[in-house]
Amino acid sequence: MKYAYRSLAVCASLMAMILAQSVHAQSEQAQAPADEAGAGGEIIVTAERRTTDLQKTAIAISAFTPELLEQRNITSIRDLAGQVPNLFVARASISHTTQTFSLRGVGEADPIQEPVLAVYVDDVYVPRQIGSMSEFVDLERVELLRGPQGTLYGRNSSAGALRLITRDPDDTTHVTAEAGYGSYNDVQLRALVSGPIVKDMLSASISYIHRTRDGVTYDPTLGHDVNRIDLDGWCGKLRFTGISDLDAQLTLNVIRDRSDSRSYVPVDQPGGTFSRRRSYSEVEPLQHLNALNGSLRLIYTLSPRLSVKSITAAGGFNLDPVYYDNDGQAALIQKNLIHYKDKFISQEVQLNGDLGDVSFISGLFYLHERFFVERDGFSRTGTAVTAPVSKQRAHNITYTDAYAVFGEGTWKANDRFSLTAGIRGTIEKKRFVFDNKVIDDNRNMVSQSIVGEAEKTWKALTPKVSVQAQWTPNLLNYLTWSRGFKSGGFDNRATRLDLATLPFNPEKVTTYEGGLKATLFGRALRSNLAVFYNDYKDLQVSFYDPAYVGLRRGNAGKAHSWGVELENDLRLTDAFSVQASGGYLKAVYDDYKGAGGNGVDADGKPLTNAPKWSLSGGATYDVPLGASGSHLRLSANAQYQSSFYSSALARPQDRVPGQTFVNGTIAWILPDDRFQVALTGRNILGANKPVSSTYQPSTGVYYRNYADPATVLASVRFSY
């Protein structure tokens, strides 16, 4: 059956080629006026490490321009939830600055693990999902690349790459100041100053974000609201262009997050009643995150067709403490009192060229990371209130050294056909050092649990081949075969010696993809179609083992996913534009033994966090206000994701229902576009179904997460 799925991607692309040939003559006849009209303009992306038109880039990529980001009020990674076909972004996570993803059915739901979807902020790889949920002042562009991207980027990314690009300072002065107040005492402040220090030589920018908000959930056990937000962030850039052909930029990012860790909503609540806005956790949801990251980017132009780029980065975070209750109930079932500390350095060097009919990207990459964990975990070993409680301290450090050489070249055979080939060589070494203890109720050491260390090295070659046909300047067709890789590792939650020293295997994927990109109706409509099939081996998973009484890390045997993605952007007039996208996904575990303990398998079950349907749409309309020159901007967008399962066992309790979220903005914009007053609504229709569910019958844990209720925010912005 899997060969039929593979053939689907290939056949769809071949059918698209035939269709393209059939309309080729008509397209050429209409080409001249279409090019001159240019109503839709170009969307410029740098997904291939060089500047290209989105419609002529042979990758399944979703791009958000500054205009679209503003229209949809996207100021953070979490705001992408529901906006991209077959991208699952958790709407509720363990903390405000922690984010998990799933793309085309495969993701990493455990926030302490390395991501499957690689996140880059201004070309710097973010090694952990903890601290990865960033908010921004001046996003220039967001690019989401679907499918393995190892031949283009420094770090392995078997599912895809999410690139967040902020504006670089230059010789033009930019000033932005925004203040907002909304529901639940939501206070938001954003400011940016950017411009020249010495003209044509030195420029700089500095930005600041502040956000506080009361909780949207009440905890009677603690006597106050929870799920509160308290965040401050700073970003500074210093750019030097005073030497011919050299562009040097130093960037520094600081985050201070004192938001609550997540308080869950238990299904079984006192008094026999249920409220979506009640948590009964006895644990104070403390979270103190301090993050500091710096990078130096050097671009040296050797010639008009050849350049060298270096990206040096260092940083990390100290999350001490982070306390959370993993059940939402007043009784002690599962609670964790944790200290995380992460440090990393990375170095990437690229040599990129455009030599006429041949263009290429090549690079070397190195990452060293030290991830420290001290977790005091208290877990009830049964459902009865009197059941014994396991009290363990996991104290460990994971060292990662990753080396890679990668490259990709495109040969333009003629005006119509091109061939792309690339390869990546990877060496990854993990060393795991652990010294675990048994503790008492007051977190005092009682005895030694396990102590030791283990290490393992993995190697991989991951190739890519793609054929592209530019049938007309407005019609691109491509067919791609590629492989992706995510390195193995060790289970830093292990409290048994055999499990602590047992590595889990690398995750591997083979991807087949066909795509069609069309620009129609005088460039008023951009329509992009992708069909794909993914074949996964040794899929990495975290699962609850009742015999172990806790989460374990391991590999599912095999899995596959296939689907279709369609994105449309239609500009009807200069004042009215519409966007619509949709994705269909079928993602299944082919071989997953022991998903719920010995003898409890998940063969044939759907992958977790993999909605079958993901649909979104939006519209923006500018309404002139008389002869004053000011206007109203009305924008609205809606996202629908069908039901999915939060566990591979796919029990009724694991099912998360489908639902629709609607957001909208009314903005009054003054004539010179410098001043704007806006009223923004999120979840306008009050969608109130759960967005996640956790069920562990062996200990009595059964809780859900809910998205924020309907909220409004009034804001004033000045930009220059």
XYZ file of C-alpha atoms in Angstrom:
720
model
C 0.000 0.000 0.000
C 2.834 2.407 0.787
C 4.063 2.176 -2.818
C 0.691 3.450 -3.951
C 1.083 6.458 -1.653
C 4.549 7.126 -3.005
C 3.234 6.927 -6.542
C 0.575 9.494 -5.683
C 3.144 12.268 -5.223
C 4.961 11.295 -8.421
C 1.805 10.907 -10.509
C 0.363 14.181 -9.279
C 3.474 16.024 -10.356
C 3.522 14.288 -13.750
C -0.148 15.165 -14.240
C 0.702 18.761 -13.381
C 3.439 18.711 -16.029
C 0.968 17.429 -18.633
C -1.541 20.085 -17.609
C 1.154 22.741 -17.822
C 2.076 21.611 -21.342
C -1.550 21.791 -22.452
C -1.898 25.415 -21.387
C 1.603 26.414 -22.422
C 0.656 28.060 -25.695
C -2.189 30.059 -24.161
C 0.041 31.191 -21.292
C 2.740 32.471 -23.657
C 0.187 34.443 -25.667
C -1.080 36.153 -22.521
C 2.329 36.615 -20.982
C 3.185 40.154 -22.023
C 0.182 41.917 -20.468
C 0.404 39.728 -17.366
C 3.979 40.787 -16.718
C 3.216 44.442 -17.249
C 0.231 44.408 -14.903
C 2.171 43.162 -11.911
C -0.845 43.673 -9.664
C 0.268 41.142 -7.110
C 3.947 42.069 -7.109
C 6.683 39.648 -6.084
C 7.242 38.060 -2.706
C 10.992 37.891 -2.215
C 12.343 35.042 -0.065
C 15.796 33.865 0.933
C 14.853 30.237 1.598
C 17.585 29.008 -0.762
C 20.213 31.262 0.874
C 19.863 33.731 -1.972
C 17.211 36.227 -3.002
C 14.513 34.616 -5.160
C 10.904 35.130 -6.128
C 8.622 32.881 -4.057
C 6.856 31.748 -7.242
C 10.151 30.647 -8.802
C 11.461 28.789 -5.752
C 11.068 25.014 -6.136
C 10.260 24.308 -2.474
C 6.950 24.025 -0.643
C 7.249 27.274 1.271
C 4.783 29.547 3.047
C 5.923 33.161 3.258
C 4.457 35.939 5.388
C 5.301 39.477 4.303
C 5.184 42.466 6.696
C 1.761 43.365 5.286
C 0.340 39.890 5.859
C 1.899 39.688 9.321
C 0.191 42.946 10.226
C -3.140 41.971 8.722
C -3.215 38.721 10.709
C -1.658 40.288 13.821
C 1.201 37.759 13.853
C 3.760 38.931 16.394
C 4.999 35.562 17.704
C 5.585 31.986 16.581
C 2.417 30.805 18.343
C 0.346 33.151 16.191
C 1.133 30.871 13.230
C -1.273 28.280 14.675
C -3.694 27.275 11.934
C -2.180 29.661 9.375
C -0.166 27.136 7.316
C -1.407 23.903 5.701
C -0.425 20.770 7.655
C 1.506 22.764 10.276
C 0.390 22.022 13.830
C 1.408 24.676 16.358
C 0.373 23.879 19.931
C -1.909 26.677 21.144
C -1.055 25.867 24.774
C 2.366 24.772 25.972
C 4.138 24.098 29.263
C 5.184 27.757 29.402
C 4.717 30.980 27.474
C 8.160 30.871 25.842
C 8.160 27.144 25.045
C 6.696 25.989 21.733
C 6.171 22.584 20.115
C 5.350 21.805 16.480
C 4.275 19.069 14.128
C 4.625 19.361 10.353
C 3.054 16.957 7.906
C 2.249 14.623 10.787
C 5.684 14.467 12.414
C 6.832 16.632 15.291
C 8.254 16.686 18.766
C 5.658 17.027 21.522
C 8.223 16.745 24.326
C 9.527 20.313 24.801
C 12.893 19.266 26.269
C 13.840 17.326 23.128
C 15.522 18.679 20.029
C 12.958 19.884 17.491
C 12.079 18.107 14.246
C 11.129 21.465 12.738
C 14.304 23.561 12.920
C 13.753 27.165 14.037
C 16.122 29.907 12.868
C 16.007 33.485 14.126
C 18.031 35.717 11.796
C 19.916 32.625 10.537
C 20.788 31.419 14.065
C 19.600 27.906 14.918
C 17.555 27.563 18.148
C 18.639 24.197 19.639
C 15.780 23.611 22.121
C 12.024 24.097 22.077
C 12.270 25.586 25.573
C 12.670 29.319 25.082
C 11.918 29.089 21.348
C 8.570 30.931 21.400
C 9.752 34.433 20.587
C 7.796 37.657 20.203
C 9.019 40.376 17.856
C 8.686 44.074 17.152
C 9.765 44.388 13.536
C 9.391 41.102 11.700
C 10.417 41.540 8.078
C 9.394 38.089 6.942
C 8.468 34.590 8.109
C 9.301 31.612 5.918
C 8.207 28.037 6.571
C 9.905 25.409 4.406
C 8.204 22.020 4.366
C 10.159 18.808 3.922
C 13.815 17.929 4.754
C 16.165 20.915 4.407
C 19.569 19.486 5.295
C 21.280 20.557 2.061
C 20.490 24.244 2.609
C 20.806 24.803 6.339
C 23.306 24.317 9.116
C 21.302 21.958 11.311
C 19.445 18.812 10.323
C 15.740 19.446 9.831
C 13.899 16.321 8.765
C 10.424 17.896 8.834
C 11.204 21.423 7.709
C 12.629 24.787 8.706
C 10.950 27.845 10.211
C 12.846 31.067 9.512
C 12.089 34.309 11.332
C 13.787 37.315 9.785
C 13.790 40.682 11.537
C 14.673 43.990 9.908
C 18.375 44.883 9.769
C 19.433 48.472 10.510
C 20.543 50.641 7.578
C 20.946 54.301 6.653
C 17.208 54.922 6.866
C 15.763 55.972 10.212
C 12.907 53.814 11.509
C 10.958 54.467 14.699
C 8.082 52.331 15.930
C 6.181 52.692 19.187
C 3.058 50.749 20.077
C 0.987 50.501 23.246
C -2.011 48.287 23.810
C -4.446 47.348 26.553
C -6.948 44.530 26.445
C -8.891 41.758 28.112
C -7.585 40.298 31.389
C -5.471 43.434 31.934
C -3.372 42.586 28.910
C -0.684 45.282 28.645
C 1.523 45.249 25.548
C 4.337 47.668 24.755
C 6.592 47.479 21.707
C 9.250 49.954 20.600
C 11.997 50.092 17.972
C 14.580 52.669 16.989
C 16.779 51.976 13.969
C 19.033 54.137 11.849
C 22.517 55.390 10.980
C 25.205 56.262 13.502
C 27.805 57.089 10.851
C 26.290 57.322 7.377
C 27.396 54.604 4.949
C 29.451 53.000 7.701
C 27.666 52.180 10.947
C 24.001 51.688 11.766
C 22.163 50.248 14.737
C 18.778 49.264 16.098
C 17.328 48.497 19.481
C 13.902 47.087 20.267
C 11.934 46.311 23.401
C 8.861 44.221 24.169
C 6.866 44.168 27.382
C 3.767 42.121 28.013
C 1.803 41.313 31.150
C -1.592 39.670 31.401
C -3.709 38.219 34.188
C -4.509 34.530 34.116
C -7.433 33.103 32.173
C -7.818 30.173 34.604
C -8.631 30.234 38.326
C -7.093 27.875 40.891
C -9.185 27.556 44.108
C -6.428 25.486 45.742
C -3.917 28.339 45.412
C -6.516 31.088 45.689
C -5.504 33.075 42.620
C -5.683 33.041 38.849
C -3.063 31.109 36.862
C -1.725 30.932 33.295
C -0.520 34.509 33.641
C 1.947 36.220 31.267
C 4.904 38.386 32.328
C 7.515 38.879 29.598
C 10.238 41.373 28.707
C 12.500 41.138 25.677
C 15.285 43.241 24.193
C 17.098 43.018 20.870
C 20.036 45.114 19.725
C 21.815 45.136 16.355
C 25.006 46.892 15.306
C 25.835 46.795 11.584
C 29.103 47.850 9.964
C 29.340 48.468 6.194
C 32.330 50.804 6.122
C 34.628 48.405 4.250
C 33.914 47.707 0.619
C 32.257 44.313 0.005
C 31.954 43.551 3.750
C 28.700 43.517 5.711
C 29.187 42.778 9.434
C 26.385 42.646 11.977
C 26.402 41.950 15.703
C 23.073 40.936 17.294
C 22.158 40.499 20.955
C 18.837 39.097 22.218
C 17.703 39.060 25.867
C 14.528 37.481 27.238
C 13.179 37.641 30.771
C 10.090 35.478 31.241
C 8.252 35.279 34.562
C 5.018 33.920 33.130
C 3.311 31.018 34.885
C 4.059 27.482 33.892
C 0.913 25.850 32.523
C -1.846 24.877 34.949
C -3.934 22.071 33.490
C -7.705 21.648 33.689
C -8.647 18.259 35.192
C -11.614 16.414 33.725
C -12.710 15.190 37.174
C -13.434 18.247 39.328
C -14.822 18.633 42.862
C -18.592 18.786 43.317
C -19.368 16.945 40.088
C -19.295 20.134 38.003
C -16.822 21.029 35.275
C -15.332 24.376 34.277
C -12.905 24.994 31.426
C -11.399 27.808 33.467
C -10.588 25.869 36.655
C -7.362 24.179 37.705
C -6.986 22.633 41.158
C -3.218 22.190 41.132
C -1.468 22.457 44.506
C 1.830 23.509 42.899
C 2.653 27.200 42.579
C 3.331 27.592 38.808
C 6.669 29.376 39.084
C 8.818 29.930 36.050
C 11.941 32.093 35.938
C 13.543 32.086 32.501
C 16.532 34.235 31.591
C 17.860 33.821 28.057
C 20.797 35.526 26.360
C 21.871 34.936 22.755
C 24.412 36.743 20.609
C 25.558 36.336 17.027
C 28.041 37.805 14.569
C 27.136 37.661 10.887
C 29.811 38.421 8.287
C 29.071 38.603 4.560
C 31.983 39.195 2.213
C 31.364 39.622 -1.506
C 34.280 38.058 -3.375
C 32.806 39.021 -6.740
C 29.393 39.924 -8.147
C 28.719 36.167 -8.423
C 30.461 34.751 -5.360
C 30.125 35.463 -1.628
C 31.191 34.041 1.730
C 28.936 34.160 4.769
C 29.844 33.360 8.369
C 27.372 33.056 11.253
C 28.882 32.718 14.722
C 26.450 32.356 17.619
C 26.543 31.662 21.344
C 23.901 31.689 24.024
C 21.471 29.693 26.061
C 18.997 29.997 28.899
C 18.715 29.454 32.624
C 15.258 28.228 33.657
C 15.356 28.106 37.441
C 12.916 27.250 38.762
C 10.110 25.848 36.686
C 7.446 24.154 38.778
C 4.395 22.458 37.374
C 1.740 19.967 38.340
C 1.194 17.307 35.705
C -2.406 16.498 36.622
C -4.249 19.710 37.586
C -5.681 18.148 40.746
C -5.208 19.128 44.392
C -4.019 15.638 45.305
C -0.392 14.771 44.688
C -0.343 12.611 41.551
C 2.486 13.980 39.427
C 4.481 17.119 40.124
C 7.848 18.289 38.834
C 10.214 20.847 40.344
C 12.922 21.513 37.779
C 16.050 23.468 36.915
C 17.081 23.571 33.228
C 20.225 25.263 31.965
C 21.320 25.290 28.348
C 24.498 26.640 26.722
C 25.441 26.442 23.062
C 27.881 27.728 20.488
C 27.468 27.319 16.749
C 29.486 28.201 13.689
C 28.306 28.133 10.107
C 30.340 29.136 7.055
C 28.787 29.328 3.594
C 30.210 29.750 0.114
C 27.448 30.755 -2.274
C 27.684 31.469 -5.978
C 25.750 32.181 -9.136
C 27.854 31.269 -12.175
C 25.401 31.769 -14.972
C 23.741 28.428 -15.686
C 24.972 26.998 -12.372
C 24.182 28.338 -8.915
C 25.196 26.702 -5.666
C 25.024 26.847 -1.892
C 27.661 25.126 0.238
C 28.550 25.192 3.890
C 30.158 23.825 7.024
C 28.358 23.690 10.359
C 29.342 22.980 13.957
C 27.212 22.964 17.112
C 28.242 22.310 20.700
C 25.505 22.217 23.326
C 25.438 21.503 27.049
C 21.930 20.805 28.351
C 21.685 20.487 32.154
C 18.639 19.020 33.918
C 17.822 18.694 37.600
C 14.287 17.405 37.943
C 12.666 16.446 41.244
C 9.733 14.296 40.215
C 6.957 12.994 42.462
C 4.733 10.368 40.813
C 1.943 8.367 42.393
C 2.314 4.699 41.417
C -1.413 3.888 41.309
C -4.890 5.391 41.192
C -5.617 5.192 44.936
C -4.919 8.207 47.132
C -2.915 5.907 49.417
C -0.743 4.524 46.575
C 3.023 4.915 47.130
C 4.710 7.945 45.594
C 7.942 7.595 43.648
C 10.345 10.410 44.572
C 13.275 10.704 42.190
C 15.820 13.377 41.327
C 17.105 13.246 37.769
C 20.437 15.069 37.654
C 22.080 14.867 34.242
C 23.879 16.664 31.448
C 23.638 15.974 27.719
C 26.605 17.094 25.620
C 26.087 17.392 21.873
C 28.742 17.894 19.220
C 27.361 18.098 15.698
C 29.467 18.460 12.544
C 28.124 18.802 9.032
C 29.144 19.625 5.492
C 26.341 20.399 3.062
C 25.800 21.697 -0.411
C 23.269 22.082 -3.166
C 23.670 23.119 -6.795
C 21.215 23.956 -9.543
C 22.007 23.573 -13.226
C 19.808 25.489 -15.622
C 19.752 23.230 -18.694
C 17.773 25.734 -20.760
C 15.121 28.402 -20.314
C 12.636 25.772 -19.185
C 14.317 22.900 -17.327
C 16.626 22.889 -14.295
C 18.158 20.154 -12.195
C 19.049 20.491 -8.500
C 21.196 18.041 -6.564
C 22.498 18.263 -3.023
C 23.972 16.189 -0.236
C 24.686 16.516 3.458
C 27.227 14.647 5.551
C 26.521 14.583 9.281
C 28.447 13.382 12.327
C 26.729 13.770 15.698
C 28.112 12.730 19.061
C 26.056 12.628 22.255
C 27.505 12.136 25.739
C 25.103 11.603 28.619
C 26.280 11.999 32.225
C 23.864 11.197 35.060
C 23.911 11.157 38.860
C 20.357 10.509 40.076
C 19.092 10.383 43.660
C 16.148 9.164 45.720
C 14.656 12.077 47.702
C 12.096 12.630 50.462
C 9.031 14.866 50.631
C 11.213 17.897 51.348
C 13.562 17.186 48.435
C 16.380 16.017 50.684
C 18.614 13.241 49.349
C 17.823 9.828 50.826
C 20.025 7.532 48.765
C 21.830 7.108 45.469
C 19.673 5.984 42.558
C 21.842 5.570 39.454
C 25.138 7.097 38.381
C 27.244 6.773 35.247
C 27.608 7.976 31.689
C 27.161 6.794 28.128
C 28.035 8.105 24.696
C 27.254 7.345 21.074
C 28.172 8.731 17.658
C 25.933 8.645 14.591
C 26.782 9.355 10.949
C 24.531 9.951 7.970
C 24.507 11.006 4.318
C 21.264 12.650 3.234
C 20.870 13.492 -0.471
C 18.367 15.529 -2.442
C 17.439 15.574 -6.140
C 14.920 17.915 -7.728
C 13.765 18.527 -11.304
C 12.123 21.850 -12.155
C 10.224 22.984 -15.222
C 9.588 26.712 -15.665
C 6.902 26.258 -18.336
C 6.309 30.011 -18.515
C 7.560 32.921 -16.397
C 4.358 32.465 -14.406
C 4.198 28.663 -14.137
C 6.685 26.489 -12.239
C 6.532 22.716 -11.814
C 8.910 20.618 -9.686
C 9.469 17.064 -8.503
C 11.752 16.354 -5.504
C 13.201 13.316 -3.746
C 15.099 13.873 -0.505
C 16.143 12.286 2.754
C 16.201 13.752 6.247
C 17.878 12.810 9.512
C 17.484 13.608 13.206
C 20.238 12.279 15.451
C 19.674 9.812 18.260
C 20.276 10.471 21.919
C 19.692 9.403 25.499
C 16.629 9.598 27.725
C 17.285 12.301 30.296
C 14.147 11.262 32.183
C 15.484 7.750 32.819
C 15.681 6.604 36.454
C 16.864 3.068 35.654
C 20.447 2.283 34.698
C 19.510 0.108 31.719
C 17.325 2.859 30.242
C 19.793 5.669 30.994
C 22.570 3.927 29.055
C 20.336 2.745 26.203
C 20.449 5.208 23.287
C 17.447 5.780 21.072
C 18.162 5.602 17.352
C 18.264 8.411 14.783
C 15.040 9.270 13.016
C 15.155 8.992 9.222
C 12.730 10.098 6.539
C 12.514 9.700 2.780
C 10.319 12.316 1.111
C 8.735 12.401 -2.350
C 7.156 15.699 -3.359
C 5.637 17.257 -6.434
C 4.568 20.877 -6.734
C 3.029 23.459 -9.039
C 3.315 27.245 -8.606
C 1.164 29.489 -10.764
C 0.755 33.257 -11.043
C -2.477 34.038 -12.874
C -4.827 36.842 -13.951
C -2.217 39.500 -14.538
C -0.289 38.431 -11.431
C -3.343 39.072 -9.252
C -3.489 35.441 -8.067
C -0.705 33.314 -6.633
C -1.694 29.663 -6.345
C 0.706 26.996 -5.068
C 0.054 23.257 -4.876
C 2.201 20.541 -3.249
C 1.650 16.776 -2.983
C 3.961 14.708 -0.763
C 4.680 11.291 0.700
C 6.947 10.728 3.736
C 8.393 7.360 4.737
C 9.712 7.408 8.326
C 11.931 4.878 10.056
C 12.758 4.796 13.779
C 10.401 7.671 14.516
C 11.442 9.154 17.876
C 8.685 9.161 20.485
C 8.101 9.820 24.182
C 5.492 7.497 25.647
C 4.036 6.704 29.060
C 4.916 3.218 30.273
C 2.672 2.086 33.178
C 5.196 -0.584 34.168
C 7.889 2.089 34.456
C 5.464 4.663 35.954
C 6.714 7.506 33.835
C 7.628 8.802 30.418
C 10.173 6.889 28.362
C 12.057 7.855 25.233
C 12.408 5.461 22.338
C 11.662 4.708 18.703
C 8.523 3.663 16.917
C 9.377 1.284 14.108
C 7.916 2.837 10.971
C 5.401 5.485 9.971
C 4.255 7.262 6.865
C 2.331 10.376 5.934
C 0.985 11.738 2.679
C -1.087 14.726 1.778
C -1.934 17.715 -0.362
C -1.367 21.433 0.310
C -2.863 24.377 -1.564
C -2.200 28.073 -0.907
C -3.883 30.977 -2.709
C -3.356 34.725 -2.496
C -5.736 36.874 -4.566
C -5.505 40.655 -4.830
C -8.808 41.761 -6.362
C -8.007 45.482 -6.154
C -5.395 47.638 -4.466
C -7.795 47.850 -1.515
C -9.123 44.288 -1.323
C -7.172 41.053 -0.993
C -8.098 37.498 -0.048
C -5.996 34.552 1.113
C -7.104 30.939 1.377
C -5.184 27.741 2.055
C -5.925 24.134 2.821
C -4.160 20.925 3.651
C -5.166 17.269 3.712
C -3.033 14.850 5.717
C -3.041 11.104 6.283
C -0.384 10.120 8.843
C -0.173 6.585 10.279
C 2.112 4.465 12.463
C 2.965 1.373 10.420
C 4.900 -0.352 13.208
C 4.824 0.944 16.783
C 5.169 -1.811 19.369
C 4.735 -1.135 23.077
C 3.194 2.321 22.659
C 1.310 1.812 25.931
C 3.600 -0.737 27.581
C 4.298 -4.380 26.780
C 1.721 -5.817 24.376
C -0.062 -2.488 23.816
C 0.759 -1.523 20.226
C -0.202 1.418 18.011
C 0.195 -0.229 14.601
C -2.203 1.401 12.151
C -3.076 4.268 14.510
C -2.851 7.903 13.379
C 0.216 9.921 14.280
C -0.227 12.369 17.147
C -0.997 16.049 16.558
C -1.830 15.338 12.912
C -5.235 16.813 11.951
C -6.560 15.378 8.708
C -7.796 18.780 7.526
C -6.270 22.213 8.089
C -8.022 25.148 6.430
C -7.496 28.879 6.740
C -8.678 32.005 5.035
C -8.466 35.743 5.418
C -9.461 38.996 3.800
C -8.352 42.621 4.047
C -10.306 45.643 2.828
C -9.207 49.288 2.962
C -12.092 51.772 3.176
C -11.242 55.432 2.318
C -12.636 58.015 4.736
C -13.624 60.927 2.543
C -11.057 63.401 1.260
C -8.957 63.339 4.430
C -6.685 60.611 3.120
C -7.161 58.432 6.174
C -8.780 55.041 5.853
C -10.135 52.088 7.767
C -8.488 48.717 7.350
C -10.799 45.788 8.009
C -9.121 42.408 8.238
C -10.330 39.024 9.388
C -9.002 35.501 9.267
C -10.253 32.077 10.300
C -8.478 28.781 10.910
C -10.022 25.330 11.113
C -8.275 22.109 12.093
C -10.135 18.819 12.214
C -9.908 16.421 15.147
C -6.675 14.649 16.032
C -5.205 12.440 18.754
C -2.732 13.491 21.433
C -1.581 9.899 22.069
C -0.547 7.126 19.690
C -3.048 4.816 21.437
C -5.897 6.857 19.898
C -8.327 6.198 22.740
C -11.546 8.225 22.992
C -9.969 10.228 25.838
C -7.029 11.126 23.556
C -9.215 12.656 20.869
C -9.016 16.429 20.505
C -12.062 17.716 18.592
C -11.856 19.952 15.564
C -12.754 23.598 15.903
C -12.509 26.999 14.253
C -10.746 30.117 15.502
C -11.636 33.543 14.103
C -9.570 36.700 14.560
C -10.102 40.205 13.259
C -8.831 43.784 13.339
C -10.349 47.198 12.685
C -7.643 49.829 12.227
C -7.948 53.562 11.619
C -4.880 54.689 9.686
C -4.057 58.358 9.312
C -3.095 59.853 5.919
C 0.674 59.526 6.218
C 0.426 55.955 7.559
C 2.448 56.960 10.603
C -0.364 56.749 13.141
C -2.716 53.856 13.607
C -5.433 53.113 16.132
C -6.637 49.516 16.140
C -9.048 47.177 17.868
C -8.038 43.520 17.570
C -10.107 40.518 18.528
C -8.811 36.982 18.988
C -10.986 33.891 19.108
C -13.945 36.162 18.375
C -16.464 33.313 18.265
C -15.263 31.949 21.604
C -14.077 28.496 20.496
C -13.999 26.535 23.762
C -13.203 22.943 22.925
C -9.956 21.427 24.242
C -6.750 21.932 22.258
C -4.934 19.014 23.926
C -5.724 16.058 26.171
C -3.633 13.790 28.425
C -4.912 10.476 29.810
C -2.959 8.062 32.038
C -5.424 5.600 33.610
C -2.742 3.790 35.611
C -2.249 6.865 37.829
C -5.588 8.654 37.404
C -4.236 11.547 35.351
C -6.789 12.972 32.941
C -6.582 16.644 32.034
C -7.099 18.998 29.116
C -5.812 22.304 27.845
C -7.976 25.072 26.455
C -7.027 28.028 24.304
C -7.531 31.559 25.565
C -11.164 32.740 25.493
C -12.383 35.578 23.299
C -10.246 38.673 23.897
C -9.922 42.209 22.560
C -6.942 44.558 22.492
C -7.029 48.298 21.818
C -3.727 49.703 20.580
C -2.095 52.860 19.295
C 0.957 52.755 17.047
C 3.330 55.324 15.657
C 5.837 54.393 12.952
C 8.267 56.478 10.983
